[in-house]
Amino acid sequence: MLQENRKNPELQKEFVITEIMYMSKTPMNKIEWIQKLREEENLPSEGYEQLLRSPWSGEEEEFLYTNAREVRIKNYGHSIYMRGLIEFTNYCRNDCYYCGIRKSNCHITRYRLTKEEILACCEQGYRIGYRTFVLQGGEDGYFTDERICDIVGEIRHRYPDCAITLSIGERAKESYQAFFDAGANRYLLRQETSNSFHYGKLHPHTMSMEHRQQCLRDLKEIGFQTGCGIMVGSPEQKTEYIVEDLMFMKELNPHMIGIGPFIPHQDTCFASEPAGTLEDTLHLLGILRLMFPRVLLPATTALGSIHPRGREMGVLAGANIVMPNISPLEVREKYRLYDGKIGIGEEAVRSYQNLCRRMEAIGYEVQMGRGDYPRNSDEK
Ligand code: 5AD
C-alpha cells in the first residue's frame, strides 16, 4: 500500500504535508536533535537551545556521549594529545572582571619568566616527551613583538619538530604575522562570549567583542591553527548567548576550542558568583564534538578543578587534549586565574605520569606527537 502511495504524486504530496504537520506539532526531543546534529554537524538555534537546557535524563546524556565518543574515535582513535603549558607572565594590562590576574588585583605577586627560564621549561618538557609547547600569559607590555619573536624563534630553532602555540591575547594583525613568521603554529584566544551585551558585563568598556572576533579572523587568515572558546556558566550567561557562541564558532570554523566552567576568584568582582557546572560543561563538550568532528578539544584544567575526575569525564564526553602545566613550580601559585586551580604543586614529570595512568584507566592512550589539526585540502 505504502509502495503504491509513493508512486501516486497526489498521495505523496498529501503524505509529505501530513508529515510536516506532524513534525510541527510534536517538538523534537533531545535524542532526535542529537541524531540530527551528528548527521548534519549543525542545528537551527532551537535545536541548540533545547540541547543546552536542563534537565537531561541519564539516557539522553549517554546517547550524547556515546555519539560524541564514536565521532572522536573515528577521527582520532583513543589518542589523547598532550601539550606542555608554560605560564610565562602574570602581568596583564586588561581588567577582565572574572580573572584572577586582572590588572587591578593587587593581592598577587607578579612575575615574568626570562627567555632562559622559558627555554629551560621547553628543555625539560622535551625530555619528558612533549612536542607542543603552549606559551600562555597575560597581556604584558614587556613582551613586545620583538621579544616574543626572539623567544619563538629560539624555540623553533632548538626544537624544529615541535609545535609552538601562543596564548597572549589581542595584538595587531602585523604582530600575529610576525609571530607566525618567527615559527609559531597555533594561537589560542577565547572569545569568552559572542553576545556584545554579555561581553560588556564581563569586561571593562576598553575592550570590545568586535576586536576580539577580528583578532580570531586575522589569526585564521594568517594560517595559524586557531583556537577560540568560552567559560561555561560565566556570570549573566544565558542559554541563548551560548547558542550565539555556537553560531559564531560555526562561522569561524576553529581548529581548537577551549571550554571550561567559570570558577570564581576571591579577588575579583565575581567572588561570590556561582561556578559553572560540571554537567553543563560536559554537555557542551559533547555538542562541540558533534559540531566539529576533527576539532582539537581539551579537557581543561578548570574542568579538572571543579571535579577530581573532571578531565576523565571530559575525555569521555568527546575531548581529546590535555594540557599539563610545565611551568617552574615556584610561579605556579601566582598564575591563579580562579580559586582551587589544580596542578599548583605537581612537578612536570609527576603530572605527566599521573595523566598517562588516568587516561589508560579509562581506555585511552596518551600521545606525545605534535597532534596537529587534520586540515582538509580546501581548509584554511
Ligand atoms: N574561571 C574560569 N576560567 C577563567 N579564565 C579566566 N578567568 C577564569 C575564571 N575565573 C579563562 C578565560 C581565559 C582563559 C585563559 O582562562 O576563558 O580566556
PDB file of N, CA and C in Angstrom, residues 220-294:
ATOM      1  N   LYS A 220      43.299  33.257  11.791  1.00  0.00           N
ATOM      2  CA  LYS A 220      42.979  32.192  10.835  1.00  0.00           C
ATOM      3  C   LYS A 220      43.490  32.537   9.446  1.00  0.00           C
ATOM      4  N   GLU A 221      43.268  33.785   9.094  1.00  0.00           N
ATOM      5  CA  GLU A 221      43.685  34.288   7.779  1.00  0.00           C
ATOM      6  C   GLU A 221      45.200  34.108   7.586  1.00  0.00           C
ATOM      7  N   ILE A 222      45.959  34.389   8.649  1.00  0.00           N
ATOM      8  CA  ILE A 222      47.420  34.264   8.573  1.00  0.00           C
ATOM      9  C   ILE A 222      47.851  32.809   8.402  1.00  0.00           C
ATOM     10  N   GLY A 223      47.058  31.902   8.915  1.00  0.00           N
ATOM     11  CA  GLY A 223      47.391  30.487   8.758  1.00  0.00           C
ATOM     12  C   GLY A 223      47.639  29.752  10.065  1.00  0.00           C
ATOM     13  N   PHE A 224      47.415  30.442  11.196  1.00  0.00           N
ATOM     14  CA  PHE A 224      47.527  29.766  12.494  1.00  0.00           C
ATOM     15  C   PHE A 224      46.448  28.693  12.610  1.00  0.00           C
ATOM     16  N   GLN A 225      46.766  27.583  13.269  1.00  0.00           N
ATOM     17  CA  GLN A 225      45.710  26.735  13.811  1.00  0.00           C
ATOM     18  C   GLN A 225      45.151  27.558  14.965  1.00  0.00           C
ATOM     19  N   THR A 226      43.886  27.881  14.857  1.00  0.00           N
ATOM     20  CA  THR A 226      43.315  28.893  15.731  1.00  0.00           C
ATOM     21  C   THR A 226      42.312  28.303  16.708  1.00  0.00           C
ATOM     22  N   GLY A 227      42.436  28.744  17.958  1.00  0.00           N
ATOM     23  CA  GLY A 227      41.528  28.234  18.983  1.00  0.00           C
ATOM     24  C   GLY A 227      40.691  29.345  19.594  1.00  0.00           C
ATOM     25  N   CYS A 228      39.392  29.082  19.755  1.00  0.00           N
ATOM     26  CA  CYS A 228      38.527  30.032  20.447  1.00  0.00           C
ATOM     27  C   CYS A 228      37.905  29.308  21.636  1.00  0.00           C
ATOM     28  N   GLY A 229      36.954  29.933  22.288  1.00  0.00           N
ATOM     29  CA  GLY A 229      36.308  29.226  23.398  1.00  0.00           C
ATOM     30  C   GLY A 229      35.627  30.157  24.378  1.00  0.00           C
ATOM     31  N   ILE A 230      34.957  29.553  25.330  1.00  0.00           N
ATOM     32  CA  ILE A 230      34.195  30.325  26.324  1.00  0.00           C
ATOM     33  C   ILE A 230      34.307  29.661  27.704  1.00  0.00           C
ATOM     34  N   MET A 231      33.856  30.419  28.704  1.00  0.00           N
ATOM     35  CA  MET A 231      33.667  29.834  30.030  1.00  0.00           C
ATOM     36  C   MET A 231      32.189  29.438  30.131  1.00  0.00           C
ATOM     37  N   VAL A 232      31.945  28.276  30.705  1.00  0.00           N
ATOM     38  CA  VAL A 232      30.564  27.807  30.862  1.00  0.00           C
ATOM     39  C   VAL A 232      30.051  28.289  32.221  1.00  0.00           C
ATOM     40  N   GLY A 233      28.907  28.961  32.191  1.00  0.00           N
ATOM     41  CA  GLY A 233      28.331  29.433  33.451  1.00  0.00           C
ATOM     42  C   GLY A 233      28.964  30.718  33.952  1.00  0.00           C
ATOM     43  N   SER A 234      29.516  31.524  33.051  1.00  0.00           N
ATOM     44  CA  SER A 234      30.063  32.810  33.500  1.00  0.00           C
ATOM     45  C   SER A 234      28.900  33.698  33.953  1.00  0.00           C
ATOM     46  N   PRO A 235      29.170  34.667  34.843  1.00  0.00           N
ATOM     47  CA  PRO A 235      28.082  35.496  35.362  1.00  0.00           C
ATOM     48  C   PRO A 235      27.243  36.109  34.243  1.00  0.00           C
ATOM     49  N   GLU A 236      25.940  36.040  34.430  1.00  0.00           N
ATOM     50  CA  GLU A 236      24.948  36.593  33.490  1.00  0.00           C
ATOM     51  C   GLU A 236      24.855  35.876  32.149  1.00  0.00           C
ATOM     52  N   GLN A 237      25.548  34.751  32.034  1.00  0.00           N
ATOM     53  CA  GLN A 237      25.424  33.996  30.780  1.00  0.00           C
ATOM     54  C   GLN A 237      24.009  33.405  30.667  1.00  0.00           C
ATOM     55  N   LYS A 238      23.467  33.456  29.471  1.00  0.00           N
ATOM     56  CA  LYS A 238      22.148  32.861  29.238  1.00  0.00           C
ATOM     57  C   LYS A 238      22.298  31.801  28.147  1.00  0.00           C
ATOM     58  N   THR A 239      21.354  30.864  28.132  1.00  0.00           N
ATOM     59  CA  THR A 239      21.413  29.808  27.118  1.00  0.00           C
ATOM     60  C   THR A 239      21.517  30.407  25.717  1.00  0.00           C
ATOM     61  N   GLU A 240      20.731  31.465  25.477  1.00  0.00           N
ATOM     62  CA  GLU A 240      20.757  31.999  24.102  1.00  0.00           C
ATOM     63  C   GLU A 240      22.114  32.620  23.739  1.00  0.00           C
ATOM     64  N   TYR A 241      22.878  33.049  24.749  1.00  0.00           N
ATOM     65  CA  TYR A 241      24.222  33.559  24.435  1.00  0.00           C
ATOM     66  C   TYR A 241      25.139  32.418  23.997  1.00  0.00           C
ATOM     67  N   ILE A 242      24.978  31.260  24.657  1.00  0.00           N
ATOM     68  CA  ILE A 242      25.812  30.113  24.243  1.00  0.00           C
ATOM     69  C   ILE A 242      25.438  29.693  22.818  1.00  0.00           C
ATOM     70  N   VAL A 243      24.146  29.795  22.504  1.00  0.00           N
ATOM     71  CA  VAL A 243      23.734  29.497  21.121  1.00  0.00           C
ATOM     72  C   VAL A 243      24.453  30.450  20.156  1.00  0.00           C
ATOM     73  N   GLU A 244      24.536  31.728  20.544  1.00  0.00           N
ATOM     74  CA  GLU A 244      25.263  32.691  19.701  1.00  0.00           C
ATOM     75  C   GLU A 244      26.743  32.301  19.573  1.00  0.00           C
ATOM     76  N   ASP A 245      27.313  31.784  20.671  1.00  0.00           N
ATOM     77  CA  ASP A 245      28.702  31.311  20.610  1.00  0.00           C
ATOM     78  C   ASP A 245      28.846  30.175  19.603  1.00  0.00           C
ATOM     79  N   LEU A 246      27.886  29.259  19.637  1.00  0.00           N
ATOM     80  CA  LEU A 246      27.960  28.109  18.719  1.00  0.00           C
ATOM     81  C   LEU A 246      27.840  28.573  17.268  1.00  0.00           C
ATOM     82  N   MET A 247      26.982  29.563  17.053  1.00  0.00           N
ATOM     83  CA  MET A 247      26.812  30.111  15.691  1.00  0.00           C
ATOM     84  C   MET A 247      28.106  30.799  15.240  1.00  0.00           C
ATOM     85  N   PHE A 248      28.698  31.562  16.162  1.00  0.00           N
ATOM     86  CA  PHE A 248      29.962  32.237  15.840  1.00  0.00           C
ATOM     87  C   PHE A 248      31.041  31.209  15.507  1.00  0.00           C
ATOM     88  N   MET A 249      31.101  30.157  16.321  1.00  0.00           N
ATOM     89  CA  MET A 249      32.122  29.128  16.091  1.00  0.00           C
ATOM     90  C   MET A 249      31.904  28.431  14.753  1.00  0.00           C
ATOM     91  N   LYS A 250      30.641  28.175  14.393  1.00  0.00           N
ATOM     92  CA  LYS A 250      30.366  27.525  13.105  1.00  0.00           C
ATOM     93  C   LYS A 250      30.906  28.380  11.965  1.00  0.00           C
ATOM     94  N   GLU A 251      30.741  29.674  12.126  1.00  0.00           N
ATOM     95  CA  GLU A 251      31.196  30.575  11.076  1.00  0.00           C
ATOM     96  C   GLU A 251      32.732  30.649  11.040  1.00  0.00           C
ATOM     97  N   LEU A 252      33.340  30.714  12.217  1.00  0.00           N
ATOM     98  CA  LEU A 252      34.806  30.801  12.290  1.00  0.00           C
ATOM     99  C   LEU A 252      35.467  29.492  11.862  1.00  0.00           C
ATOM    100  N   ASN A 253      34.824  28.373  12.203  1.00  0.00           N
ATOM    101  CA  ASN A 253      35.389  27.045  11.975  1.00  0.00           C
ATOM    102  C   ASN A 253      36.808  26.924  12.554  1.00  0.00           C
ATOM    103  N   PRO A 254      36.916  26.979  13.880  1.00  0.00           N
ATOM    104  CA  PRO A 254      38.239  26.946  14.518  1.00  0.00           C
ATOM    105  C   PRO A 254      38.850  25.549  14.500  1.00  0.00           C
ATOM    106  N   HIS A 255      40.165  25.497  14.738  1.00  0.00           N
ATOM    107  CA  HIS A 255      40.851  24.203  14.804  1.00  0.00           C
ATOM    108  C   HIS A 255      40.861  23.664  16.232  1.00  0.00           C
ATOM    109  N   MET A 256      40.725  24.588  17.182  1.00  0.00           N
ATOM    110  CA  MET A 256      40.760  24.199  18.599  1.00  0.00           C
ATOM    111  C   MET A 256      39.651  24.958  19.326  1.00  0.00           C
ATOM    112  N   ILE A 257      39.063  24.324  20.337  1.00  0.00           N
ATOM    113  CA  ILE A 257      38.050  25.025  21.143  1.00  0.00           C
ATOM    114  C   ILE A 257      38.300  24.714  22.617  1.00  0.00           C
ATOM    115  N   GLY A 258      38.575  25.755  23.380  1.00  0.00           N
ATOM    116  CA  GLY A 258      38.812  25.560  24.816  1.00  0.00           C
ATOM    117  C   GLY A 258      37.594  26.006  25.612  1.00  0.00           C
ATOM    118  N   ILE A 259      36.964  25.071  26.298  1.00  0.00           N
ATOM    119  CA  ILE A 259      35.867  25.470  27.185  1.00  0.00           C
ATOM    120  C   ILE A 259      36.064  24.848  28.563  1.00  0.00           C
ATOM    121  N   GLY A 260      35.736  25.623  29.567  1.00  0.00           N
ATOM    122  CA  GLY A 260      35.802  25.118  30.934  1.00  0.00           C
ATOM    123  C   GLY A 260      34.789  25.887  31.753  1.00  0.00           C
ATOM    124  N   PRO A 261      34.456  25.384  32.933  1.00  0.00           N
ATOM    125  CA  PRO A 261      33.495  26.106  33.767  1.00  0.00           C
ATOM    126  C   PRO A 261      34.093  27.407  34.290  1.00  0.00           C
ATOM    127  N   PHE A 262      33.269  28.427  34.412  1.00  0.00           N
ATOM    128  CA  PHE A 262      33.685  29.622  35.148  1.00  0.00           C
ATOM    129  C   PHE A 262      33.856  29.215  36.616  1.00  0.00           C
ATOM    130  N   ILE A 263      34.930  29.678  37.248  1.00  0.00           N
ATOM    131  CA  ILE A 263      35.154  29.407  38.676  1.00  0.00           C
ATOM    132  C   ILE A 263      35.498  30.743  39.342  1.00  0.00           C
ATOM    133  N   PRO A 264      34.768  31.133  40.385  1.00  0.00           N
ATOM    134  CA  PRO A 264      35.038  32.449  40.961  1.00  0.00           C
ATOM    135  C   PRO A 264      36.432  32.551  41.591  1.00  0.00           C
ATOM    136  N   HIS A 265      36.980  33.748  41.566  1.00  0.00           N
ATOM    137  CA  HIS A 265      38.260  34.038  42.212  1.00  0.00           C
ATOM    138  C   HIS A 265      37.999  35.069  43.295  1.00  0.00           C
ATOM    139  N   GLN A 266      38.558  34.833  44.451  1.00  0.00           N
ATOM    140  CA  GLN A 266      38.250  35.661  45.636  1.00  0.00           C
ATOM    141  C   GLN A 266      38.560  37.151  45.468  1.00  0.00           C
ATOM    142  N   ASP A 267      39.534  37.493  44.627  1.00  0.00           N
ATOM    143  CA  ASP A 267      39.916  38.900  44.493  1.00  0.00           C
ATOM    144  C   ASP A 267      39.289  39.576  43.282  1.00  0.00           C
ATOM    145  N   THR A 268      38.197  39.044  42.802  1.00  0.00           N
ATOM    146  CA  THR A 268      37.541  39.678  41.644  1.00  0.00           C
ATOM    147  C   THR A 268      36.129  40.132  42.025  1.00  0.00           C
ATOM    148  N   CYS A 269      35.521  40.911  41.126  1.00  0.00           N
ATOM    149  CA  CYS A 269      34.145  41.371  41.357  1.00  0.00           C
ATOM    150  C   CYS A 269      33.173  40.202  41.406  1.00  0.00           C
ATOM    151  N   PHE A 270      33.562  39.070  40.838  1.00  0.00           N
ATOM    152  CA  PHE A 270      32.655  37.931  40.777  1.00  0.00           C
ATOM    153  C   PHE A 270      32.934  36.887  41.857  1.00  0.00           C
ATOM    154  N   ALA A 271      33.566  37.337  42.945  1.00  0.00           N
ATOM    155  CA  ALA A 271      33.978  36.407  44.010  1.00  0.00           C
ATOM    156  C   ALA A 271      32.828  35.555  44.527  1.00  0.00           C
ATOM    157  N   SER A 272      31.630  36.153  44.627  1.00  0.00           N
ATOM    158  CA  SER A 272      30.552  35.357  45.222  1.00  0.00           C
ATOM    159  C   SER A 272      29.555  34.828  44.186  1.00  0.00           C
ATOM    160  N   GLU A 273      29.960  34.863  42.930  1.00  0.00           N
ATOM    161  CA  GLU A 273      29.101  34.277  41.879  1.00  0.00           C
ATOM    162  C   GLU A 273      29.248  32.753  41.896  1.00  0.00           C
ATOM    163  N   PRO A 274      28.182  32.029  41.520  1.00  0.00           N
ATOM    164  CA  PRO A 274      28.323  30.568  41.483  1.00  0.00           C
ATOM    165  C   PRO A 274      29.203  30.116  40.316  1.00  0.00           C
ATOM    166  N   ALA A 275      29.865  28.983  40.502  1.00  0.00           N
ATOM    167  CA  ALA A 275      30.692  28.417  39.422  1.00  0.00           C
ATOM    168  C   ALA A 275      29.794  27.781  38.370  1.00  0.00           C
ATOM    169  N   GLY A 276      30.333  27.627  37.163  1.00  0.00           N
ATOM    170  CA  GLY A 276      29.650  26.849  36.127  1.00  0.00           C
ATOM    171  C   GLY A 276      29.629  25.392  36.559  1.00  0.00           C
ATOM    172  N   THR A 277      28.721  24.607  35.991  1.00  0.00           N
ATOM    173  CA  THR A 277      28.605  23.224  36.480  1.00  0.00           C
ATOM    174  C   THR A 277      29.346  22.234  35.576  1.00  0.00           C
ATOM    175  N   LEU A 278      29.690  21.122  36.208  1.00  0.00           N
ATOM    176  CA  LEU A 278      30.311  20.001  35.505  1.00  0.00           C
ATOM    177  C   LEU A 278      29.391  19.523  34.378  1.00  0.00           C
ATOM    178  N   GLU A 279      28.100  19.375  34.708  1.00  0.00           N
ATOM    179  CA  GLU A 279      27.145  18.817  33.741  1.00  0.00           C
ATOM    180  C   GLU A 279      27.041  19.696  32.497  1.00  0.00           C
ATOM    181  N   ASP A 280      26.858  21.011  32.713  1.00  0.00           N
ATOM    182  CA  ASP A 280      26.726  21.914  31.557  1.00  0.00           C
ATOM    183  C   ASP A 280      27.980  21.860  30.684  1.00  0.00           C
ATOM    184  N   THR A 281      29.142  21.784  31.333  1.00  0.00           N
ATOM    185  CA  THR A 281      30.396  21.757  30.571  1.00  0.00           C
ATOM    186  C   THR A 281      30.496  20.470  29.754  1.00  0.00           C
ATOM    187  N   LEU A 282      30.129  19.350  30.359  1.00  0.00           N
ATOM    188  CA  LEU A 282      30.208  18.072  29.635  1.00  0.00           C
ATOM    189  C   LEU A 282      29.215  18.029  28.466  1.00  0.00           C
ATOM    190  N   HIS A 283      28.009  18.550  28.691  1.00  0.00           N
ATOM    191  CA  HIS A 283      27.039  18.589  27.585  1.00  0.00           C
ATOM    192  C   HIS A 283      27.614  19.392  26.420  1.00  0.00           C
ATOM    193  N   LEU A 284      28.208  20.546  26.757  1.00  0.00           N
ATOM    194  CA  LEU A 284      28.737  21.403  25.695  1.00  0.00           C
ATOM    195  C   LEU A 284      29.902  20.722  24.969  1.00  0.00           C
ATOM    196  N   LEU A 285      30.746  20.012  25.710  1.00  0.00           N
ATOM    197  CA  LEU A 285      31.841  19.281  25.049  1.00  0.00           C
ATOM    198  C   LEU A 285      31.279  18.273  24.050  1.00  0.00           C
ATOM    199  N   GLY A 286      30.257  17.545  24.451  1.00  0.00           N
ATOM    200  CA  GLY A 286      29.651  16.550  23.556  1.00  0.00           C
ATOM    201  C   GLY A 286      29.064  17.209  22.308  1.00  0.00           C
ATOM    202  N   ILE A 287      28.375  18.322  22.523  1.00  0.00           N
ATOM    203  CA  ILE A 287      27.773  19.055  21.400  1.00  0.00           C
ATOM    204  C   ILE A 287      28.867  19.543  20.437  1.00  0.00           C
ATOM    205  N   LEU A 288      29.951  20.091  21.011  1.00  0.00           N
ATOM    206  CA  LEU A 288      31.042  20.612  20.171  1.00  0.00           C
ATOM    207  C   LEU A 288      31.702  19.493  19.363  1.00  0.00           C
ATOM    208  N   ARG A 289      31.872  18.319  19.974  1.00  0.00           N
ATOM    209  CA  ARG A 289      32.468  17.204  19.224  1.00  0.00           C
ATOM    210  C   ARG A 289      31.591  16.836  18.029  1.00  0.00           C
ATOM    211  N   LEU A 290      30.265  16.893  18.212  1.00  0.00           N
ATOM    212  CA  LEU A 290      29.386  16.555  17.085  1.00  0.00           C
ATOM    213  C   LEU A 290      29.363  17.666  16.036  1.00  0.00           C
ATOM    214  N   MET A 291      29.503  18.909  16.484  1.00  0.00           N
ATOM    215  CA  MET A 291      29.522  20.035  15.535  1.00  0.00           C
ATOM    216  C   MET A 291      30.820  20.089  14.741  1.00  0.00           C
ATOM    217  N   PHE A 292      31.927  19.721  15.419  1.00  0.00           N
ATOM    218  CA  PHE A 292      33.268  19.836  14.815  1.00  0.00           C
ATOM    219  C   PHE A 292      34.014  18.516  15.016  1.00  0.00           C
ATOM    220  N   PRO A 293      33.747  17.523  14.163  1.00  0.00           N
ATOM    221  CA  PRO A 293      34.303  16.185  14.401  1.00  0.00           C
ATOM    222  C   PRO A 293      35.825  16.150  14.568  1.00  0.00           C
ATOM    223  N   ARG A 294      36.556  17.027  13.853  1.00  0.00           N
ATOM    224  CA  ARG A 294      38.025  16.956  13.904  1.00  0.00           C
ATOM    225  C   ARG A 294      38.652  17.984  14.834  1.00  0.00           C
TER     226      ARG A 294
END
